[in-house]
Every structure is written in structure tokens, then in C-alpha cells.
mmCIF file with all atom_site columns, C-alpha atoms in Angstrom:
data_model
loop_
_atom_site.group_PDB
_atom_site.id
_atom_site.type_symbol
_atom_site.label_atom_id
_atom_site.label_alt_id
_atom_site.label_comp_id
_atom_site.label_asym_id
_atom_site.label_entity_id
_atom_site.label_seq_id
_atom_site.pdbx_PDB_ins_code
_atom_site.Cartn_x
_atom_site.Cartn_y
_atom_site.Cartn_z
_atom_site.occupancy
_atom_site.B_iso_or_equiv
_atom_site.pdbx_formal_charge
_atom_site.auth_seq_id
_atom_site.auth_comp_id
_atom_site.auth_asym_id
_atom_site.auth_atom_id
_atom_site.pdbx_PDB_model_num
ATOM 1   C CA . GLY A 1 1   ? 2.811   -18.667 24.104 1.00 79.00 ? 1   GLY A CA 1
ATOM 2   C CA . ASN A 1 2   ? 2.226   -22.620 23.676 1.00 86.00 ? 2   ASN A CA 1
ATOM 3   C CA . SER A 1 3   ? 0.097   -24.199 25.762 1.00 90.00 ? 3   SER A CA 1
ATOM 4   C CA . VAL A 1 4   ? -1.809  -27.847 26.253 1.00 93.00 ? 4   VAL A CA 1
ATOM 5   C CA . THR A 1 5   ? -4.987  -28.339 27.227 1.00 93.00 ? 5   THR A CA 1
ATOM 6   C CA . GLN A 1 6   ? -5.530  -32.415 28.489 1.00 92.00 ? 6   GLN A CA 1
ATOM 7   C CA . MET A 1 7   ? -8.422  -34.306 29.742 1.00 81.00 ? 7   MET A CA 1
ATOM 8   C CA . GLU A 1 8   ? -8.678  -33.999 33.407 1.00 77.00 ? 8   GLU A CA 1
ATOM 9   C CA . GLY A 1 9   ? -9.561  -37.012 34.515 1.00 83.00 ? 9   GLY A CA 1
ATOM 10  C CA . PRO A 1 10  ? -9.560  -38.995 36.922 1.00 94.00 ? 10  PRO A CA 1
ATOM 11  C CA . VAL A 1 11  ? -9.575  -41.837 34.121 1.00 96.00 ? 11  VAL A CA 1
ATOM 12  C CA . THR A 1 12  ? -10.907 -45.443 36.347 1.00 97.00 ? 12  THR A CA 1
ATOM 13  C CA . LEU A 1 13  ? -10.503 -48.843 34.143 1.00 97.00 ? 13  LEU A CA 1
ATOM 14  C CA . SER A 1 14  ? -10.579 -52.119 34.342 1.00 97.00 ? 14  SER A CA 1
ATOM 15  C CA . GLU A 1 15  ? -7.564  -54.036 33.236 1.00 97.00 ? 15  GLU A CA 1
ATOM 16  C CA . GLU A 1 16  ? -7.575  -55.022 29.555 1.00 97.00 ? 16  GLU A CA 1
ATOM 17  C CA . ALA A 1 17  ? -9.680  -51.598 28.934 1.00 97.00 ? 17  ALA A CA 1
ATOM 18  C CA . PHE A 1 18  ? -8.972  -49.372 25.542 1.00 97.00 ? 18  PHE A CA 1
ATOM 19  C CA . LEU A 1 19  ? -7.392  -46.267 26.950 1.00 97.00 ? 19  LEU A CA 1
ATOM 20  C CA . THR A 1 20  ? -7.492  -42.933 25.148 1.00 97.00 ? 20  THR A CA 1
ATOM 21  C CA . ILE A 1 21  ? -6.605  -39.473 27.712 1.00 97.00 ? 21  ILE A CA 1
ATOM 22  C CA . ASN A 1 22  ? -6.945  -36.437 25.391 1.00 96.00 ? 22  ASN A CA 1
ATOM 23  C CA . CYS A 1 23  ? -4.402  -33.389 24.738 1.00 97.00 ? 23  CYS A CA 1
ATOM 24  C CA . THR A 1 24  ? -4.999  -30.606 22.545 1.00 96.00 ? 24  THR A CA 1
ATOM 25  C CA . TYR A 1 25  ? -2.303  -27.902 22.321 1.00 95.00 ? 25  TYR A CA 1
ATOM 26  C CA . THR A 1 26  ? -1.975  -24.529 21.333 1.00 93.00 ? 26  THR A CA 1
ATOM 27  C CA . ALA A 1 27  ? 1.107   -23.612 19.313 1.00 89.00 ? 27  ALA A CA 1
ATOM 28  C CA . THR A 1 28  ? 3.231   -21.293 16.866 1.00 83.00 ? 28  THR A CA 1
ATOM 29  C CA . GLY A 1 29  ? 4.466   -23.345 14.450 1.00 83.00 ? 29  GLY A CA 1
ATOM 30  C CA . TYR A 1 30  ? 5.116   -26.989 14.934 1.00 84.00 ? 30  TYR A CA 1
ATOM 31  C CA . PRO A 1 31  ? 6.970   -28.079 18.044 1.00 89.00 ? 31  PRO A CA 1
ATOM 32  C CA . SER A 1 32  ? 7.788   -31.641 18.940 1.00 91.00 ? 32  SER A CA 1
ATOM 33  C CA . LEU A 1 33  ? 4.894   -32.993 21.374 1.00 95.00 ? 33  LEU A CA 1
ATOM 34  C CA . PHE A 1 34  ? 5.550   -35.275 24.426 1.00 96.00 ? 34  PHE A CA 1
ATOM 35  C CA . TRP A 1 35  ? 3.347   -37.642 26.986 1.00 97.00 ? 35  TRP A CA 1
ATOM 36  C CA . TYR A 1 36  ? 5.419   -38.090 30.292 1.00 97.00 ? 36  TYR A CA 1
ATOM 37  C CA . VAL A 1 37  ? 4.298   -40.194 33.000 1.00 97.00 ? 37  VAL A CA 1
ATOM 38  C CA . GLN A 1 38  ? 4.532   -40.235 36.432 1.00 96.00 ? 38  GLN A CA 1
ATOM 39  C CA . TYR A 1 39  ? 4.139   -43.337 38.896 1.00 95.00 ? 39  TYR A CA 1
ATOM 40  C CA . PRO A 1 40  ? 3.325   -43.656 42.083 1.00 92.00 ? 40  PRO A CA 1
ATOM 41  C CA . GLY A 1 41  ? 6.077   -41.970 44.246 1.00 88.00 ? 41  GLY A CA 1
ATOM 42  C CA . GLU A 1 42  ? 8.298   -41.315 41.481 1.00 89.00 ? 42  GLU A CA 1
ATOM 43  C CA . GLY A 1 43  ? 9.142   -38.501 39.652 1.00 91.00 ? 43  GLY A CA 1
ATOM 44  C CA . LEU A 1 44  ? 8.185   -37.719 35.536 1.00 94.00 ? 44  LEU A CA 1
ATOM 45  C CA . GLN A 1 45  ? 9.641   -40.151 32.703 1.00 95.00 ? 45  GLN A CA 1
ATOM 46  C CA . LEU A 1 46  ? 9.574   -39.849 29.288 1.00 95.00 ? 46  LEU A CA 1
ATOM 47  C CA . LEU A 1 47  ? 6.677   -42.291 27.855 1.00 97.00 ? 47  LEU A CA 1
ATOM 48  C CA . LEU A 1 48  ? 6.408   -40.982 24.529 1.00 97.00 ? 48  LEU A CA 1
ATOM 49  C CA . LYS A 1 49  ? 7.249   -38.081 21.824 1.00 96.00 ? 49  LYS A CA 1
ATOM 50  C CA . ALA A 1 50  ? 6.978   -36.827 18.299 1.00 95.00 ? 50  ALA A CA 1
ATOM 51  C CA . THR A 1 51  ? 8.385   -34.393 16.526 1.00 91.00 ? 51  THR A CA 1
ATOM 52  C CA . LYS A 1 52  ? 6.645   -33.834 13.720 1.00 91.00 ? 52  LYS A CA 1
ATOM 53  C CA . ALA A 1 53  ? 3.208   -33.726 12.232 1.00 91.00 ? 53  ALA A CA 1
ATOM 54  C CA . ASP A 1 54  ? 1.984   -37.219 11.660 1.00 93.00 ? 54  ASP A CA 1
ATOM 55  C CA . ASP A 1 55  ? 5.216   -39.187 13.214 1.00 95.00 ? 55  ASP A CA 1
ATOM 56  C CA . LYS A 1 56  ? 3.325   -41.766 15.832 1.00 97.00 ? 56  LYS A CA 1
ATOM 57  C CA . GLY A 1 57  ? 5.742   -41.774 19.175 1.00 97.00 ? 57  GLY A CA 1
ATOM 58  C CA . SER A 1 58  ? 4.887   -45.204 20.787 1.00 97.00 ? 58  SER A CA 1
ATOM 59  C CA . ASN A 1 59  ? 6.629   -47.088 24.004 1.00 97.00 ? 59  ASN A CA 1
ATOM 60  C CA . LYS A 1 60  ? 5.707   -49.880 26.669 1.00 96.00 ? 60  LYS A CA 1
ATOM 61  C CA . GLY A 1 61  ? 2.158   -49.992 24.218 1.00 97.00 ? 61  GLY A CA 1
ATOM 62  C CA . PHE A 1 62  ? 1.505   -46.292 24.458 1.00 98.00 ? 62  PHE A CA 1
ATOM 63  C CA . GLU A 1 63  ? 0.841   -44.806 21.006 1.00 98.00 ? 63  GLU A CA 1
ATOM 64  C CA . ALA A 1 64  ? 0.034   -41.211 19.921 1.00 98.00 ? 64  ALA A CA 1
ATOM 65  C CA . THR A 1 65  ? 0.181   -39.185 16.491 1.00 97.00 ? 65  THR A CA 1
ATOM 66  C CA . TYR A 1 66  ? 0.802   -35.648 16.024 1.00 96.00 ? 66  TYR A CA 1
ATOM 67  C CA . ARG A 1 67  ? -2.433  -34.103 14.054 1.00 96.00 ? 67  ARG A CA 1
ATOM 68  C CA . LYS A 1 68  ? -1.956  -30.797 13.152 1.00 93.00 ? 68  LYS A CA 1
ATOM 69  C CA . GLU A 1 69  ? -5.121  -30.805 11.656 1.00 94.00 ? 69  GLU A CA 1
ATOM 70  C CA . THR A 1 70  ? -7.046  -31.073 14.604 1.00 95.00 ? 70  THR A CA 1
ATOM 71  C CA . THR A 1 71  ? -3.971  -29.727 16.600 1.00 95.00 ? 71  THR A CA 1
ATOM 72  C CA . SER A 1 72  ? -4.123  -32.978 19.086 1.00 96.00 ? 72  SER A CA 1
ATOM 73  C CA . PHE A 1 73  ? -1.439  -35.187 20.132 1.00 97.00 ? 73  PHE A CA 1
ATOM 74  C CA . HIS A 1 74  ? -3.781  -38.184 21.850 1.00 97.00 ? 74  HIS A CA 1
ATOM 75  C CA . LEU A 1 75  ? -2.302  -41.141 23.904 1.00 98.00 ? 75  LEU A CA 1
ATOM 76  C CA . GLU A 1 76  ? -3.792  -44.143 23.447 1.00 98.00 ? 76  GLU A CA 1
ATOM 77  C CA . LYS A 1 77  ? -2.986  -47.535 24.854 1.00 98.00 ? 77  LYS A CA 1
ATOM 78  C CA . GLY A 1 78  ? -5.094  -50.736 23.791 1.00 97.00 ? 78  GLY A CA 1
ATOM 79  C CA . SER A 1 79  ? -5.228  -53.114 26.846 1.00 96.00 ? 79  SER A CA 1
ATOM 80  C CA . VAL A 1 80  ? -4.096  -51.398 30.197 1.00 97.00 ? 80  VAL A CA 1
ATOM 81  C CA . GLN A 1 81  ? -2.530  -52.888 32.771 1.00 97.00 ? 81  GLN A CA 1
ATOM 82  C CA . VAL A 1 82  ? -2.638  -52.501 36.772 1.00 97.00 ? 82  VAL A CA 1
ATOM 83  C CA . SER A 1 83  ? 1.080   -51.060 36.440 1.00 97.00 ? 83  SER A CA 1
ATOM 84  C CA . ASP A 1 84  ? -0.155  -48.486 33.788 1.00 98.00 ? 84  ASP A CA 1
ATOM 85  C CA . SER A 1 85  ? -1.713  -46.169 37.206 1.00 97.00 ? 85  SER A CA 1
ATOM 86  C CA . ALA A 1 86  ? -0.083  -42.919 37.361 1.00 97.00 ? 86  ALA A CA 1
ATOM 87  C CA . VAL A 1 87  ? -0.431  -39.401 36.012 1.00 96.00 ? 87  VAL A CA 1
ATOM 88  C CA . TYR A 1 88  ? 0.373   -39.219 32.723 1.00 97.00 ? 88  TYR A CA 1
ATOM 89  C CA . PHE A 1 89  ? 1.006   -35.569 31.498 1.00 96.00 ? 89  PHE A CA 1
ATOM 90  C CA . CYS A 1 90  ? 0.997   -33.507 27.604 1.00 96.00 ? 90  CYS A CA 1
ATOM 91  C CA . ALA A 1 91  ? 3.512   -31.496 27.316 1.00 95.00 ? 91  ALA A CA 1
ATOM 92  C CA . LEU A 1 92  ? 5.177   -29.092 24.767 1.00 93.00 ? 92  LEU A CA 1
ATOM 93  C CA . PRO A 1 93  ? 8.067   -26.823 24.397 1.00 88.00 ? 93  PRO A CA 1
ATOM 94  C CA . GLY A 1 94  ? 7.042   -23.655 25.770 1.00 77.00 ? 94  GLY A CA 1
ATOM 95  C CA . ALA A 1 95  ? 7.750   -20.004 24.277 1.00 63.00 ? 95  ALA A CA 1
ATOM 96  C CA . GLY A 1 96  ? 11.168  -18.840 23.555 1.00 58.00 ? 96  GLY A CA 1
ATOM 97  C CA . GLY A 1 97  ? 12.326  -21.585 21.492 1.00 53.00 ? 97  GLY A CA 1
ATOM 98  C CA . THR A 1 98  ? 12.853  -25.077 22.460 1.00 51.00 ? 98  THR A CA 1
ATOM 99  C CA . SER A 1 99  ? 16.895  -25.085 22.720 1.00 54.00 ? 99  SER A CA 1
ATOM 100 C CA . TYR A 1 100 ? 16.775  -24.788 26.642 1.00 69.00 ? 100 TYR A CA 1
ATOM 101 C CA . GLY A 1 101 ? 13.699  -27.545 27.377 1.00 78.00 ? 101 GLY A CA 1
ATOM 102 C CA . LYS A 1 102 ? 11.469  -25.401 28.988 1.00 87.00 ? 102 LYS A CA 1
ATOM 103 C CA . LEU A 1 103 ? 8.414   -27.315 28.460 1.00 90.00 ? 103 LEU A CA 1
ATOM 104 C CA . THR A 1 104 ? 4.998   -26.586 29.321 1.00 91.00 ? 104 THR A CA 1
ATOM 105 C CA . PHE A 1 105 ? 3.331   -28.941 30.983 1.00 92.00 ? 105 PHE A CA 1
ATOM 106 C CA . GLY A 1 106 ? -0.912  -30.308 31.100 1.00 92.00 ? 106 GLY A CA 1
ATOM 107 C CA . GLN A 1 107 ? -2.918  -30.484 33.743 1.00 92.00 ? 107 GLN A CA 1
ATOM 108 C CA . GLY A 1 108 ? -2.604  -34.508 34.257 1.00 93.00 ? 108 GLY A CA 1
ATOM 109 C CA . THR A 1 109 ? -4.851  -37.273 34.069 1.00 95.00 ? 109 THR A CA 1
ATOM 110 C CA . ILE A 1 110 ? -4.609  -39.366 36.638 1.00 95.00 ? 110 ILE A CA 1
ATOM 111 C CA . LEU A 1 111 ? -5.519  -43.532 35.468 1.00 97.00 ? 111 LEU A CA 1
ATOM 112 C CA . THR A 1 112 ? -6.234  -46.146 38.071 1.00 97.00 ? 112 THR A CA 1
ATOM 113 C CA . VAL A 1 113 ? -6.561  -49.169 36.762 1.00 97.00 ? 113 VAL A CA 1
ATOM 114 C CA . HIS A 1 114 ? -8.467  -51.536 38.656 1.00 96.00 ? 114 HIS A CA 1
ATOM 115 C CA . PRO A 1 115 ? -7.822  -55.836 37.940 1.00 95.00 ? 115 PRO A CA 1
ATOM 116 C CA . ASP B 2 1   ? 21.435  -45.766 36.329 1.00 68.00 ? 1   ASP B CA 1
ATOM 117 C CA . VAL B 2 2   ? 22.047  -41.774 35.871 1.00 61.00 ? 2   VAL B CA 1
ATOM 118 C CA . LYS B 2 3   ? 19.599  -39.543 38.384 1.00 91.00 ? 3   LYS B CA 1
ATOM 119 C CA . VAL B 2 4   ? 18.552  -36.581 39.324 1.00 96.00 ? 4   VAL B CA 1
ATOM 120 C CA . THR B 2 5   ? 18.389  -36.621 43.523 1.00 95.00 ? 5   THR B CA 1
ATOM 121 C CA . GLN B 2 6   ? 16.759  -34.348 45.663 1.00 95.00 ? 6   GLN B CA 1
ATOM 122 C CA . SER B 2 7   ? 18.317  -34.128 49.236 1.00 88.00 ? 7   SER B CA 1
ATOM 123 C CA . SER B 2 8   ? 14.806  -34.393 51.410 1.00 89.00 ? 8   SER B CA 1
ATOM 124 C CA . ARG B 2 9   ? 11.462  -36.229 49.935 1.00 92.00 ? 9   ARG B CA 1
ATOM 125 C CA . TYR B 2 10  ? 9.116   -34.759 52.919 1.00 95.00 ? 10  TYR B CA 1
ATOM 126 C CA . LEU B 2 11  ? 9.465   -31.001 54.921 1.00 96.00 ? 11  LEU B CA 1
ATOM 127 C CA . VAL B 2 12  ? 7.654   -29.524 57.567 1.00 97.00 ? 12  VAL B CA 1
ATOM 128 C CA . LYS B 2 13  ? 8.282   -25.955 58.132 1.00 97.00 ? 13  LYS B CA 1
ATOM 129 C CA . ARG B 2 14  ? 6.958   -23.127 59.540 1.00 97.00 ? 14  ARG B CA 1
ATOM 130 C CA . THR B 2 15  ? 5.821   -19.565 58.049 1.00 97.00 ? 15  THR B CA 1
ATOM 131 C CA . GLY B 2 16  ? 8.501   -17.075 57.777 1.00 97.00 ? 16  GLY B CA 1
ATOM 132 C CA . GLU B 2 17  ? 11.509  -19.749 57.889 1.00 97.00 ? 17  GLU B CA 1
ATOM 133 C CA . LYS B 2 18  ? 13.926  -19.902 54.999 1.00 97.00 ? 18  LYS B CA 1
ATOM 134 C CA . VAL B 2 19  ? 13.741  -23.340 53.346 1.00 97.00 ? 19  VAL B CA 1
ATOM 135 C CA . PHE B 2 20  ? 16.539  -24.881 51.061 1.00 97.00 ? 20  PHE B CA 1
ATOM 136 C CA . LEU B 2 21  ? 15.863  -27.681 48.749 1.00 97.00 ? 21  LEU B CA 1
ATOM 137 C CA . GLU B 2 22  ? 18.913  -29.128 46.970 1.00 97.00 ? 22  GLU B CA 1
ATOM 138 C CA . CYS B 2 23  ? 18.816  -30.971 43.698 1.00 97.00 ? 23  CYS B CA 1
ATOM 139 C CA . VAL B 2 24  ? 21.859  -32.955 42.576 1.00 97.00 ? 24  VAL B CA 1
ATOM 140 C CA . GLN B 2 25  ? 22.448  -34.547 38.598 1.00 97.00 ? 25  GLN B CA 1
ATOM 141 C CA . ASP B 2 26  ? 24.930  -36.866 37.569 1.00 95.00 ? 26  ASP B CA 1
ATOM 142 C CA . MET B 2 27  ? 24.313  -36.815 34.027 1.00 93.00 ? 27  MET B CA 1
ATOM 143 C CA . ASP B 2 28  ? 27.047  -34.000 33.246 1.00 93.00 ? 28  ASP B CA 1
ATOM 144 C CA . HIS B 2 29  ? 23.415  -31.868 32.211 1.00 93.00 ? 29  HIS B CA 1
ATOM 145 C CA . GLU B 2 30  ? 23.819  -28.334 31.005 1.00 93.00 ? 30  GLU B CA 1
ATOM 146 C CA . ASN B 2 31  ? 20.366  -27.431 31.660 1.00 93.00 ? 31  ASN B CA 1
ATOM 147 C CA . MET B 2 32  ? 18.564  -27.549 35.450 1.00 95.00 ? 32  MET B CA 1
ATOM 148 C CA . PHE B 2 33  ? 15.296  -27.007 36.065 1.00 95.00 ? 33  PHE B CA 1
ATOM 149 C CA . TRP B 2 34  ? 12.755  -26.493 38.939 1.00 97.00 ? 34  TRP B CA 1
ATOM 150 C CA . TYR B 2 35  ? 9.309   -27.140 38.757 1.00 96.00 ? 35  TYR B CA 1
ATOM 151 C CA . ARG B 2 36  ? 6.235   -27.040 41.195 1.00 96.00 ? 36  ARG B CA 1
ATOM 152 C CA . GLN B 2 37  ? 3.471   -29.750 40.983 1.00 94.00 ? 37  GLN B CA 1
ATOM 153 C CA . ASP B 2 38  ? -0.372  -28.901 42.465 1.00 93.00 ? 38  ASP B CA 1
ATOM 154 C CA . PRO B 2 39  ? -3.395  -31.450 41.562 1.00 87.00 ? 39  PRO B CA 1
ATOM 155 C CA . GLY B 2 40  ? -5.366  -29.554 38.856 1.00 85.00 ? 40  GLY B CA 1
ATOM 156 C CA . LEU B 2 41  ? -2.560  -27.308 37.683 1.00 88.00 ? 41  LEU B CA 1
ATOM 157 C CA . GLY B 2 42  ? -0.074  -29.757 36.732 1.00 89.00 ? 42  GLY B CA 1
ATOM 158 C CA . LEU B 2 43  ? 3.714   -28.401 36.186 1.00 92.00 ? 43  LEU B CA 1
ATOM 159 C CA . ARG B 2 44  ? 4.495   -24.885 36.645 1.00 93.00 ? 44  ARG B CA 1
ATOM 160 C CA . LEU B 2 45  ? 8.168   -24.081 36.070 1.00 93.00 ? 45  LEU B CA 1
ATOM 161 C CA . ILE B 2 46  ? 9.719   -21.501 38.712 1.00 96.00 ? 46  ILE B CA 1
ATOM 162 C CA . TYR B 2 47  ? 13.097  -21.298 37.267 1.00 95.00 ? 47  TYR B CA 1
ATOM 163 C CA . PHE B 2 48  ? 15.857  -22.548 35.354 1.00 93.00 ? 48  PHE B CA 1
ATOM 164 C CA . SER B 2 49  ? 19.309  -22.531 34.559 1.00 94.00 ? 49  SER B CA 1
ATOM 165 C CA . TYR B 2 50  ? 21.359  -23.527 31.357 1.00 90.00 ? 50  TYR B CA 1
ATOM 166 C CA . ASP B 2 51  ? 24.995  -23.159 32.405 1.00 90.00 ? 51  ASP B CA 1
ATOM 167 C CA . VAL B 2 52  ? 27.142  -22.951 35.821 1.00 92.00 ? 52  VAL B CA 1
ATOM 168 C CA . LYS B 2 53  ? 25.444  -19.376 37.542 1.00 88.00 ? 53  LYS B CA 1
ATOM 169 C CA . MET B 2 54  ? 23.137  -18.651 34.914 1.00 90.00 ? 54  MET B CA 1
ATOM 170 C CA . LYS B 2 55  ? 19.375  -18.970 35.807 1.00 92.00 ? 55  LYS B CA 1
ATOM 171 C CA . GLU B 2 56  ? 16.421  -17.248 34.058 1.00 91.00 ? 56  GLU B CA 1
ATOM 172 C CA . LYS B 2 57  ? 12.793  -16.784 35.816 1.00 93.00 ? 57  LYS B CA 1
ATOM 173 C CA . GLY B 2 58  ? 10.143  -19.246 35.150 1.00 90.00 ? 58  GLY B CA 1
ATOM 174 C CA . ASP B 2 59  ? 6.410   -19.127 34.978 1.00 89.00 ? 59  ASP B CA 1
ATOM 175 C CA . ILE B 2 60  ? 5.557   -18.772 38.659 1.00 95.00 ? 60  ILE B CA 1
ATOM 176 C CA . PRO B 2 61  ? 9.251   -17.237 40.415 1.00 96.00 ? 61  PRO B CA 1
ATOM 177 C CA . GLU B 2 62  ? 7.519   -15.032 43.082 1.00 96.00 ? 62  GLU B CA 1
ATOM 178 C CA . GLY B 2 63  ? 9.342   -15.806 46.664 1.00 96.00 ? 63  GLY B CA 1
ATOM 179 C CA . TYR B 2 64  ? 11.476  -17.974 45.070 1.00 97.00 ? 64  TYR B CA 1
ATOM 180 C CA . SER B 2 65  ? 15.361  -17.741 44.518 1.00 97.00 ? 65  SER B CA 1
ATOM 181 C CA . VAL B 2 66  ? 18.065  -20.197 43.036 1.00 97.00 ? 66  VAL B CA 1
ATOM 182 C CA . SER B 2 67  ? 21.846  -21.060 43.128 1.00 96.00 ? 67  SER B CA 1
ATOM 183 C CA . ARG B 2 68  ? 23.797  -22.780 40.530 1.00 96.00 ? 68  ARG B CA 1
ATOM 184 C CA . GLU B 2 69  ? 27.637  -22.347 41.816 1.00 95.00 ? 69  GLU B CA 1
ATOM 185 C CA . LYS B 2 70  ? 28.671  -26.199 40.287 1.00 96.00 ? 70  LYS B CA 1
ATOM 186 C CA . LYS B 2 71  ? 27.041  -27.629 37.104 1.00 96.00 ? 71  LYS B CA 1
ATOM 187 C CA . GLU B 2 72  ? 25.769  -30.764 39.155 1.00 97.00 ? 72  GLU B CA 1
ATOM 188 C CA . ARG B 2 73  ? 23.693  -28.828 41.343 1.00 97.00 ? 73  ARG B CA 1
ATOM 189 C CA . PHE B 2 74  ? 20.739  -26.311 41.248 1.00 97.00 ? 74  PHE B CA 1
ATOM 190 C CA . SER B 2 75  ? 19.130  -25.461 44.210 1.00 97.00 ? 75  SER B CA 1
ATOM 191 C CA . LEU B 2 76  ? 16.084  -24.172 45.346 1.00 98.00 ? 76  LEU B CA 1
ATOM 192 C CA . ILE B 2 77  ? 15.459  -21.213 48.061 1.00 97.00 ? 77  ILE B CA 1
ATOM 193 C CA . LEU B 2 78  ? 12.163  -19.888 49.806 1.00 97.00 ? 78  LEU B CA 1
ATOM 194 C CA . GLU B 2 79  ? 13.700  -16.320 51.630 1.00 94.00 ? 79  GLU B CA 1
ATOM 195 C CA . SER B 2 80  ? 10.308  -16.695 53.873 1.00 96.00 ? 80  SER B CA 1
ATOM 196 C CA . ALA B 2 81  ? 8.306   -19.729 53.732 1.00 97.00 ? 81  ALA B CA 1
ATOM 197 C CA . SER B 2 82  ? 4.425   -19.055 53.410 1.00 97.00 ? 82  SER B CA 1
ATOM 198 C CA . THR B 2 83  ? 1.627   -21.792 53.733 1.00 97.00 ? 83  THR B CA 1
ATOM 199 C CA . ASN B 2 84  ? 0.632   -21.281 49.938 1.00 96.00 ? 84  ASN B CA 1
ATOM 200 C CA . GLN B 2 85  ? 4.195   -22.336 49.255 1.00 98.00 ? 85  GLN B CA 1
ATOM 201 C CA . THR B 2 86  ? 2.889   -25.452 50.704 1.00 98.00 ? 86  THR B CA 1
ATOM 202 C CA . SER B 2 87  ? 3.331   -27.807 47.214 1.00 97.00 ? 87  SER B CA 1
ATOM 203 C CA . MET B 2 88  ? 5.226   -30.757 45.586 1.00 96.00 ? 88  MET B CA 1
ATOM 204 C CA . TYR B 2 89  ? 8.916   -29.561 44.071 1.00 97.00 ? 89  TYR B CA 1
ATOM 205 C CA . LEU B 2 90  ? 9.937   -31.398 41.145 1.00 97.00 ? 90  LEU B CA 1
ATOM 206 C CA . CYS B 2 91  ? 13.765  -30.820 40.327 1.00 97.00 ? 91  CYS B CA 1
ATOM 207 C CA . ALA B 2 92  ? 14.501  -31.906 36.411 1.00 96.00 ? 92  ALA B CA 1
ATOM 208 C CA . SER B 2 93  ? 17.679  -31.835 34.175 1.00 95.00 ? 93  SER B CA 1
ATOM 209 C CA . SER B 2 94  ? 18.378  -31.974 30.270 1.00 92.00 ? 94  SER B CA 1
ATOM 210 C CA . PRO B 2 95  ? 21.315  -31.793 28.023 1.00 90.00 ? 95  PRO B CA 1
ATOM 211 C CA . ALA B 2 96  ? 21.997  -28.782 25.919 1.00 85.00 ? 96  ALA B CA 1
ATOM 212 C CA . TYR B 2 97  ? 20.539  -28.618 22.820 1.00 77.00 ? 97  TYR B CA 1
ATOM 213 C CA . SER B 2 98  ? 19.239  -32.052 20.384 1.00 71.00 ? 98  SER B CA 1
ATOM 214 C CA . GLY B 2 99  ? 17.571  -33.616 23.326 1.00 78.00 ? 99  GLY B CA 1
ATOM 215 C CA . ALA B 2 100 ? 17.002  -30.703 25.911 1.00 80.00 ? 100 ALA B CA 1
ATOM 216 C CA . ASN B 2 101 ? 12.991  -31.540 25.916 1.00 84.00 ? 101 ASN B CA 1
ATOM 217 C CA . VAL B 2 102 ? 14.023  -35.205 27.123 1.00 90.00 ? 102 VAL B CA 1
ATOM 218 C CA . LEU B 2 103 ? 13.908  -33.811 30.640 1.00 93.00 ? 103 LEU B CA 1
ATOM 219 C CA . THR B 2 104 ? 14.814  -36.267 33.926 1.00 94.00 ? 104 THR B CA 1
ATOM 220 C CA . PHE B 2 105 ? 13.219  -35.911 36.873 1.00 95.00 ? 105 PHE B CA 1
ATOM 221 C CA . GLY B 2 106 ? 14.202  -36.407 40.543 1.00 96.00 ? 106 GLY B CA 1
ATOM 222 C CA . ALA B 2 107 ? 11.291  -37.674 42.682 1.00 94.00 ? 107 ALA B CA 1
ATOM 223 C CA . GLY B 2 108 ? 10.249  -34.351 44.150 1.00 95.00 ? 108 GLY B CA 1
ATOM 224 C CA . SER B 2 109 ? 10.642  -33.130 47.398 1.00 96.00 ? 109 SER B CA 1
ATOM 225 C CA . ARG B 2 110 ? 7.211   -31.928 49.592 1.00 96.00 ? 110 ARG B CA 1
ATOM 226 C CA . LEU B 2 111 ? 7.273   -29.152 51.114 1.00 97.00 ? 111 LEU B CA 1
ATOM 227 C CA . THR B 2 112 ? 4.573   -28.819 54.032 1.00 97.00 ? 112 THR B CA 1
ATOM 228 C CA . VAL B 2 113 ? 4.768   -24.788 55.641 1.00 97.00 ? 113 VAL B CA 1
ATOM 229 C CA . LEU B 2 114 ? 2.645   -24.332 58.246 1.00 96.00 ? 114 LEU B CA 1
#
């Protein structure tokens, strides 16, 4: 079945530092790829997505490019803020197709940004 | 603001007790999900439902059951709670077909079983 592996962390950065969180996947075909974020005390929310190879998803200054050659979908941000402190999850549709929204999530990466 | 509401944020139960976790969504979504979140393991799917009275097992259904009598409500039931079910439980919903992978999550229910 489909699976995803992401960098475990935790990651600790100073404000305005550059962020990369690695995510690699194993999948049949070329499924859509997602990054979800969980802020403290909240549920997950969609951060960005890419639906086909070479697509770049972007939101709130975060970017990720769907690279089929390296089966990767790394999350990047050029200058992090304290408010970006959260847990980040890479995800893709699980086995059995995409129509029902059954996502397989990575382990999550805890990001802490200090002033 | 659309949302998924989980009735209890924190619960403490004893081993062997029956536990109900309730989830309600107001977006008229067809799909609803229960995930379990544990450190280092990410989210694991327990059960999902794609229609009223329809349910399918996820990756870790053992020890759990679900109920979906109305479209907006999806309940997770622990028939006899055990300490290894201490965890954060997340409910989510999504529309059918296009957009099915864009899940809206509730804030979570943290269950402690003593």
C-alpha cells in the first residue's frame, strides 16, 4: 500500500531561519500529496497540496514541490515565525483509491521557533 | 465558520468502562473518519464512514466500534476500555469525490484510561 516517511524532528529554529522538513513517499501511480499542520490545542488543517508531478503547492509562505523522480514532497519556508510552531504531517491517499479520503499520514514533525 | 465538533476534549476512564466519543460536523459531508494520534506514530485510521449507516474498518479497528445513524454524527465506541487505548482521538470529515482528501478535523479528544 501507499506509505509516507517524514523527518521526525523535533526541529528547533530561530525566527527568520530557513525551514525544510523532508517527506518521501511510496505509492502506486502518482497520487495527490498533502501537508497538514496541527497548531497547539487544535486539530489538523490542510496547509497545501499538489495533485500531479512537478506541481508546487504553496500557502502562508510554505512551499512543497511534487518530485516524482525522487518520490519526495519536502516542505520549505524561507523565513519562519514563532507562529509557525506546530506539528507538520505529510500525507497521501492510502490503498484502495482516493474517492473516500482515506489518507495515510507520516509520523509528524514538531517544529519550535524561538524569537 | 464550518467545523467539526468533538464533544469531549478530555476524558478519564477506568479499565473496562464503555466509552463513547461523539463527533458532529455541520458541512453536510458524506465522509467521516476517526483517527488515533500517538507520538512517533502519526495518525492511524480506526474507522471511516462514507454514508449513513455505512462503515469500514481502517488500519487499527480492534477494540473499537462506530455508529453513524445520522449524516452529521459519527460516534466512536470503546466497548471495554484498556490502558493501551490511552491516546488522542481525532474526528474528521470530507466531502465525497472531488475534495475527498481535504479533511476538516475536530480539535481532538484526549482519553486517559487508568
